[in-house]
Amino acid sequence: RGSSVNPGRLEAGGGMSASEMNAGIMEQQNNDRINELSEHVARLKGLTIDIGNEVKEQNGLLDNMGDNFGNVGDMLSGSLRRIGTMLERGGAKHMCYMIGFVVFVMCFLYWIMTHKGQSGA
């Protein structure tokens, strides 16, 4: 890289040695490659920014889900407390109703699943 290319001489087309022409061609190729790399870097930067935004959004959704599950857990524990209180007050009669209801629901779900399996096949 001993000499620089003179654009005026390149356009005139005269007086350039082969090494100067090779240097000019290589310089142009290097500039083209630098431009390509710059475009790739810009695309990658955009992708990383998009990924970062997506991660932030997903983390927010997960936090909300965790809060919602905590609220559901509180509701279930309150319901179970009320059921326990009801069973303590009502005695064996309410317990029999509760067991009968659970057995009915399980049998109904079993029937639904077997009926669906027969009609779908």
CSV table of C-alpha atoms in Angstrom, one decimal:
chain,number,residue,atom,x,y,z
A,1,ARG,CA,0.0,0.0,0.0
A,2,GLY,CA,2.8,2.3,-1.0
A,3,SER,CA,0.8,4.8,-3.0
A,4,SER,CA,-2.7,6.2,-3.0
A,5,VAL,CA,-5.0,6.1,-6.0
A,6,ASN,CA,-5.7,9.4,-7.6
A,7,PRO,CA,-9.3,9.5,-8.8
A,8,GLY,CA,-8.5,12.1,-11.5
A,9,ARG,CA,-5.9,9.8,-13.0
A,10,LEU,CA,-8.2,6.8,-12.7
A,11,GLU,CA,-10.9,8.6,-14.8
A,12,ALA,CA,-8.4,9.8,-17.3
A,13,GLY,CA,-7.3,6.1,-17.7
A,14,GLY,CA,-3.7,7.0,-18.3
A,15,GLY,CA,-0.4,6.7,-16.5
A,16,MET,CA,-1.5,4.2,-13.7
A,17,SER,CA,0.6,1.2,-12.9
A,18,ALA,CA,-0.8,-2.3,-12.4
A,19,SER,CA,-0.1,-2.1,-8.7
A,20,GLU,CA,-2.0,1.2,-8.4
A,21,MET,CA,-5.0,-0.3,-10.3
A,22,ASN,CA,-4.9,-3.4,-8.1
A,23,ALA,CA,-4.8,-1.2,-5.0
A,24,GLY,CA,-7.8,0.8,-6.3
A,25,ILE,CA,-9.8,-2.4,-7.0
A,26,MET,CA,-8.9,-3.8,-3.6
A,27,GLU,CA,-9.8,-0.6,-1.9
A,28,GLN,CA,-13.2,-0.6,-3.6
A,29,GLN,CA,-13.8,-4.2,-2.6
A,30,ASN,CA,-12.9,-3.4,1.0
A,31,ASN,CA,-15.3,-0.5,1.0
A,32,ASP,CA,-18.1,-2.7,-0.5
A,33,ARG,CA,-17.4,-5.4,2.2
A,34,ILE,CA,-17.4,-2.7,4.9
A,35,ASN,CA,-20.8,-1.4,3.7
A,36,GLU,CA,-22.2,-5.0,3.7
A,37,LEU,CA,-20.9,-5.6,7.2
A,38,SER,CA,-22.4,-2.3,8.4
A,39,GLU,CA,-25.8,-3.4,7.0
A,40,HIS,CA,-25.5,-6.8,8.8
A,41,VAL,CA,-24.5,-5.1,12.0
A,42,ALA,CA,-27.5,-2.7,11.7
A,43,ARG,CA,-29.9,-5.7,11.1
A,44,LEU,CA,-28.4,-7.6,14.1
A,45,LYS,CA,-28.7,-4.5,16.3
A,46,GLY,CA,-32.4,-4.2,15.3
A,47,LEU,CA,-32.9,-7.9,16.1
A,48,THR,CA,-31.3,-7.6,19.5
A,49,ILE,CA,-33.4,-4.6,20.4
A,50,ASP,CA,-36.5,-6.5,19.3
A,51,ILE,CA,-35.5,-9.5,21.3
A,52,GLY,CA,-34.8,-7.3,24.4
A,53,ASN,CA,-38.3,-5.7,24.1
A,54,GLU,CA,-39.9,-9.1,23.7
A,55,VAL,CA,-38.1,-10.4,26.8
A,56,LYS,CA,-39.3,-7.4,28.8
A,57,GLU,CA,-42.8,-7.9,27.6
A,58,GLN,CA,-42.7,-11.7,28.4
A,59,ASN,CA,-41.3,-11.0,31.9
A,60,GLY,CA,-44.1,-8.6,32.6
A,61,LEU,CA,-46.7,-11.2,31.5
A,62,LEU,CA,-45.0,-13.8,33.7
A,63,ASP,CA,-45.1,-11.4,36.7
A,64,ASN,CA,-48.8,-10.8,36.1
A,65,MET,CA,-49.4,-14.5,35.8
A,66,GLY,CA,-47.6,-15.1,39.1
A,67,ASP,CA,-49.7,-12.4,40.8
A,68,ASN,CA,-52.9,-13.9,39.3
A,69,PHE,CA,-52.0,-17.4,40.5
A,70,GLY,CA,-51.3,-15.9,44.0
A,71,ASN,CA,-54.8,-14.4,43.9
A,72,VAL,CA,-56.4,-17.7,42.8
A,73,GLY,CA,-54.5,-19.5,45.6
A,74,ASP,CA,-55.9,-17.0,48.1
A,75,MET,CA,-59.4,-17.5,46.8
A,76,LEU,CA,-59.1,-21.3,46.9
A,77,SER,CA,-57.8,-21.2,50.5
A,78,GLY,CA,-60.7,-19.0,51.5
A,79,SER,CA,-63.2,-21.3,49.8
A,80,LEU,CA,-61.7,-24.3,51.5
A,81,ARG,CA,-61.9,-22.5,54.8
A,82,ARG,CA,-65.6,-21.8,54.2
A,83,ILE,CA,-66.2,-25.4,53.2
A,84,GLY,CA,-64.5,-26.6,56.4
A,85,THR,CA,-66.6,-24.3,58.5
A,86,MET,CA,-69.8,-25.5,56.7
A,87,LEU,CA,-68.8,-29.1,57.3
A,88,GLU,CA,-68.1,-28.5,61.0
A,89,ARG,CA,-71.5,-26.9,61.5
A,90,GLY,CA,-73.5,-29.3,59.4
A,91,GLY,CA,-71.9,-32.5,60.5
A,92,ALA,CA,-72.2,-35.8,58.7
A,93,LYS,CA,-75.2,-34.8,56.6
A,94,HIS,CA,-73.3,-32.1,54.6
A,95,MET,CA,-70.3,-34.4,54.3
A,96,CYS,CA,-72.5,-37.1,52.7
A,97,TYR,CA,-73.9,-34.5,50.2
A,98,MET,CA,-70.3,-33.3,49.4
A,99,ILE,CA,-69.1,-36.8,48.8
A,100,GLY,CA,-72.1,-37.6,46.7
A,101,PHE,CA,-71.6,-34.5,44.6
A,102,VAL,CA,-67.9,-35.3,44.0
A,103,VAL,CA,-68.8,-38.9,43.0
A,104,PHE,CA,-71.5,-37.7,40.7
A,105,VAL,CA,-69.1,-35.2,39.0
A,106,MET,CA,-66.4,-37.9,38.5
A,107,CYS,CA,-68.9,-40.4,37.0
A,108,PHE,CA,-70.3,-37.7,34.7
A,109,LEU,CA,-66.8,-36.7,33.5
A,110,TYR,CA,-66.0,-40.4,33.0
A,111,TRP,CA,-69.2,-40.8,31.0
A,112,ILE,CA,-68.4,-37.7,28.9
A,113,MET,CA,-64.9,-39.0,28.1
A,114,THR,CA,-66.0,-42.5,27.1
A,115,HIS,CA,-68.9,-41.2,25.1
A,116,LYS,CA,-66.6,-38.7,23.3
A,117,GLY,CA,-64.2,-41.5,22.6
A,118,GLN,CA,-66.9,-43.7,21.0
A,119,SER,CA,-68.5,-41.0,18.9
A,120,GLY,CA,-65.2,-39.5,17.7
A,121,ALA,CA,-63.7,-42.8,16.4
